[in-house]
mmCIF file of C-alpha atoms in Angstrom:
data_model
loop_
_atom_site.group_PDB
_atom_site.id
_atom_site.type_symbol
_atom_site.label_atom_id
_atom_site.label_comp_id
_atom_site.label_asym_id
_atom_site.label_seq_id
_atom_site.Cartn_x
_atom_site.Cartn_y
_atom_site.Cartn_z
ATOM 1 C CA UNK D 1 -14.022 -151.515 -198.406
ATOM 2 C CA UNK D 2 -14.407 -150.173 -194.871
ATOM 3 C CA UNK D 3 -10.925 -151.371 -193.877
ATOM 4 C CA UNK D 4 -9.397 -149.686 -196.910
ATOM 5 C CA UNK D 5 -11.073 -146.358 -196.205
ATOM 6 C CA UNK D 6 -10.025 -146.558 -192.543
ATOM 7 C CA UNK D 7 -6.428 -147.235 -193.605
ATOM 8 C CA UNK D 8 -6.432 -144.314 -196.045
ATOM 9 C CA UNK D 9 -7.852 -141.909 -193.440
ATOM 10 C CA UNK D 10 -5.282 -143.139 -190.885
ATOM 11 C CA UNK D 11 -2.390 -142.560 -193.290
ATOM 12 C CA UNK D 12 -3.637 -139.061 -194.116
ATOM 13 C CA UNK D 13 -3.976 -138.184 -190.423
ATOM 14 C CA UNK D 14 -0.473 -139.534 -189.759
ATOM 15 C CA UNK D 15 0.989 -137.386 -192.530
ATOM 16 C CA UNK D 16 -0.819 -134.309 -191.182
ATOM 17 C CA UNK D 17 0.488 -135.044 -187.672
ATOM 18 C CA UNK D 18 4.084 -135.460 -188.909
ATOM 19 C CA UNK D 19 3.903 -132.141 -190.767
ATOM 20 C CA UNK D 20 2.413 -130.512 -187.660
ATOM 21 C CA UNK D 21 5.210 -131.963 -185.508
ATOM 22 C CA UNK D 22 7.940 -130.729 -187.872
ATOM 23 C CA UNK D 23 6.453 -127.209 -187.810
ATOM 24 C CA UNK D 24 6.227 -127.094 -183.980
ATOM 25 C CA UNK D 25 9.622 -128.206 -182.732
ATOM 26 C CA UNK D 26 10.220 -125.200 -180.503
ATOM 27 C CA UNK D 27 10.774 -125.844 -176.811
ATOM 28 C CA UNK D 28 8.255 -124.257 -174.463
ATOM 29 C CA UNK D 29 8.296 -123.676 -170.751
ATOM 30 C CA UNK D 30 5.209 -124.997 -168.930
ATOM 31 C CA UNK D 31 4.419 -123.844 -165.406
ATOM 32 C CA UNK D 32 2.802 -126.581 -163.328
ATOM 33 C CA UNK D 33 1.709 -126.503 -159.696
ATOM 34 C CA UNK D 34 4.893 -128.154 -158.475
ATOM 35 C CA UNK D 35 7.398 -126.574 -160.843
ATOM 36 C CA UNK D 36 8.392 -125.702 -164.380
ATOM 37 C CA UNK D 37 8.973 -128.123 -167.255
ATOM 38 C CA UNK D 38 10.618 -127.471 -170.624
ATOM 39 C CA UNK D 39 9.194 -129.644 -173.392
ATOM 40 C CA UNK D 40 8.764 -129.512 -177.185
ATOM 41 C CA UNK D 41 5.502 -127.855 -178.205
ATOM 42 C CA UNK D 42 4.355 -130.829 -180.270
ATOM 43 C CA UNK D 43 4.808 -133.154 -177.297
ATOM 44 C CA UNK D 44 2.796 -130.804 -175.084
ATOM 45 C CA UNK D 45 -0.016 -130.662 -177.640
ATOM 46 C CA UNK D 46 0.054 -134.462 -178.037
ATOM 47 C CA UNK D 47 -0.141 -134.984 -174.259
ATOM 48 C CA UNK D 48 -3.075 -132.562 -173.985
ATOM 49 C CA UNK D 49 -4.889 -134.352 -176.835
ATOM 50 C CA UNK D 50 -4.322 -137.727 -175.175
ATOM 51 C CA UNK D 51 -5.646 -136.438 -171.830
ATOM 52 C CA UNK D 52 -8.747 -135.071 -173.601
ATOM 53 C CA UNK D 53 -9.284 -138.368 -175.411
ATOM 54 C CA UNK D 54 -8.939 -140.247 -172.106
ATOM 55 C CA UNK D 55 -11.532 -138.012 -170.441
ATOM 56 C CA UNK D 56 -13.970 -138.520 -173.338
ATOM 57 C CA UNK D 57 -13.389 -142.277 -173.222
ATOM 58 C CA UNK D 58 -14.055 -142.441 -169.477
ATOM 59 C CA UNK D 59 -17.244 -140.396 -169.805
ATOM 60 C CA UNK D 60 -18.527 -142.591 -172.626
ATOM 61 C CA UNK D 61 -17.519 -145.742 -170.734
ATOM 62 C CA UNK D 62 -20.076 -145.110 -167.997
ATOM 63 C CA UNK D 63 -22.832 -144.755 -170.582
ATOM 64 C CA UNK D 64 -21.679 -147.883 -172.399
ATOM 65 C CA UNK D 65 -21.636 -149.886 -169.149
ATOM 66 C CA UNK D 66 -25.172 -148.731 -168.376
ATOM 67 C CA UNK D 67 -26.429 -149.782 -171.815
ATOM 68 C CA UNK D 68 -24.629 -153.136 -171.574
ATOM 69 C CA UNK D 69 -26.173 -153.817 -168.169
ATOM 70 C CA UNK D 70 -29.627 -152.929 -169.482
ATOM 71 C CA UNK D 71 -29.163 -155.167 -172.526
ATOM 72 C CA UNK D 72 -28.031 -158.066 -170.349
ATOM 73 C CA UNK D 73 -31.084 -157.642 -168.099
ATOM 74 C CA UNK D 74 -33.380 -157.629 -171.133
ATOM 75 C CA UNK D 75 -31.761 -160.761 -172.544
ATOM 76 C CA UNK D 76 -32.118 -162.590 -169.221
ATOM 77 C CA UNK D 77 -35.746 -161.623 -168.678
ATOM 78 C CA UNK D 78 -37.742 -164.311 -170.430
ATOM 79 C CA UNK D 79 -41.425 -165.084 -170.290
ATOM 80 C CA UNK D 80 -42.188 -168.027 -168.024
ATOM 81 C CA UNK D 81 -43.979 -171.098 -169.434
ATOM 82 C CA UNK D 82 -46.925 -170.397 -167.127
ATOM 83 C CA UNK D 83 -47.374 -166.965 -168.655
ATOM 84 C CA UNK D 84 -47.169 -168.426 -172.160
ATOM 85 C CA UNK D 85 -49.843 -171.031 -171.340
ATOM 86 C CA UNK D 86 -52.072 -168.366 -169.800
ATOM 87 C CA UNK D 87 -51.743 -166.134 -172.853
ATOM 88 C CA UNK D 88 -52.489 -169.058 -175.215
ATOM 89 C CA UNK D 89 -55.644 -169.854 -173.261
ATOM 90 C CA UNK D 90 -56.685 -166.232 -173.529
ATOM 91 C CA UNK D 91 -56.066 -166.307 -177.287
ATOM 92 C CA UNK D 92 -58.155 -169.478 -177.659
ATOM 93 C CA UNK D 93 -60.994 -167.961 -175.639
ATOM 94 C CA UNK D 94 -60.955 -164.792 -177.706
ATOM 95 C CA UNK D 95 -60.892 -166.754 -180.970
ATOM 96 C CA UNK D 96 -63.943 -168.779 -179.869
ATOM 97 C CA UNK D 97 -65.740 -165.604 -178.860
ATOM 98 C CA UNK D 98 -64.878 -164.076 -182.226
ATOM 99 C CA UNK D 99 -66.250 -167.135 -184.065
ATOM 100 C CA UNK D 100 -69.504 -166.954 -182.070
ATOM 101 C CA UNK D 101 -69.879 -163.269 -182.826
ATOM 102 C CA UNK D 102 -69.428 -163.954 -186.534
ATOM 103 C CA UNK D 103 -72.275 -166.506 -186.424
ATOM 104 C CA UNK D 104 -74.802 -164.113 -184.875
ATOM 105 C CA UNK D 105 -76.743 -161.785 -187.207
ATOM 106 C CA UNK D 106 -75.273 -158.357 -187.453
ATOM 107 C CA UNK D 107 -78.547 -156.371 -187.550
ATOM 108 C CA UNK D 108 -81.029 -157.275 -184.846
ATOM 109 C CA UNK D 109 -84.546 -155.794 -185.170
ATOM 110 C CA UNK D 110 -85.758 -154.268 -181.920
ATOM 111 C CA UNK D 111 -88.924 -155.878 -180.563
ATOM 112 C CA UNK D 112 -91.931 -153.541 -180.384
ATOM 113 C CA UNK D 113 -93.445 -152.783 -177.026
ATOM 114 C CA UNK D 114 -96.924 -153.980 -178.053
ATOM 115 C CA UNK D 115 -97.017 -156.855 -180.521
ATOM 116 C CA UNK D 116 -100.758 -156.290 -181.195
ATOM 117 C CA UNK D 117 -100.044 -152.886 -182.617
ATOM 118 C CA UNK D 118 -99.060 -152.821 -186.215
ATOM 119 C CA UNK D 119 -97.697 -150.129 -188.402
ATOM 120 C CA UNK D 120 -100.729 -150.305 -190.743
ATOM 121 C CA UNK D 121 -103.521 -147.841 -190.149
ATOM 122 C CA UNK D 122 -106.476 -149.210 -188.269
ATOM 123 C CA UNK D 123 -109.562 -150.057 -190.355
ATOM 124 C CA UNK D 124 -112.600 -148.169 -189.365
ATOM 125 C CA UNK D 125 -115.719 -150.184 -188.754
ATOM 126 C CA UNK D 126 -117.954 -147.461 -190.155
ATOM 127 C CA UNK D 127 -119.275 -147.772 -193.743
#
């Protein structure tokens, strides 16, 4: 489906360009730094469009090269087996610690400062 839509858009753009070329067949005089050139207007417009497309391509190429280099560096950077073993040991240690914490009671009663004291009122020895 994508190839068909690309083909249709390409054909439409080609037809538009041909119509544009047939409407702009006049010869124009272009003054350059080194002299004057007579060329058909459509050719001049086409050359200017191609130069613009080339400039855009070159500017995007530097960005694409940077991203490709970064991607290559990320693909090459792998975790060493020593680091993997170290991280697995850390996981095992944390899992054991977690299991021990699950075994301990969750609410611990604080010990009173004086075990002889009780919360009940003291009995008076008087009748």
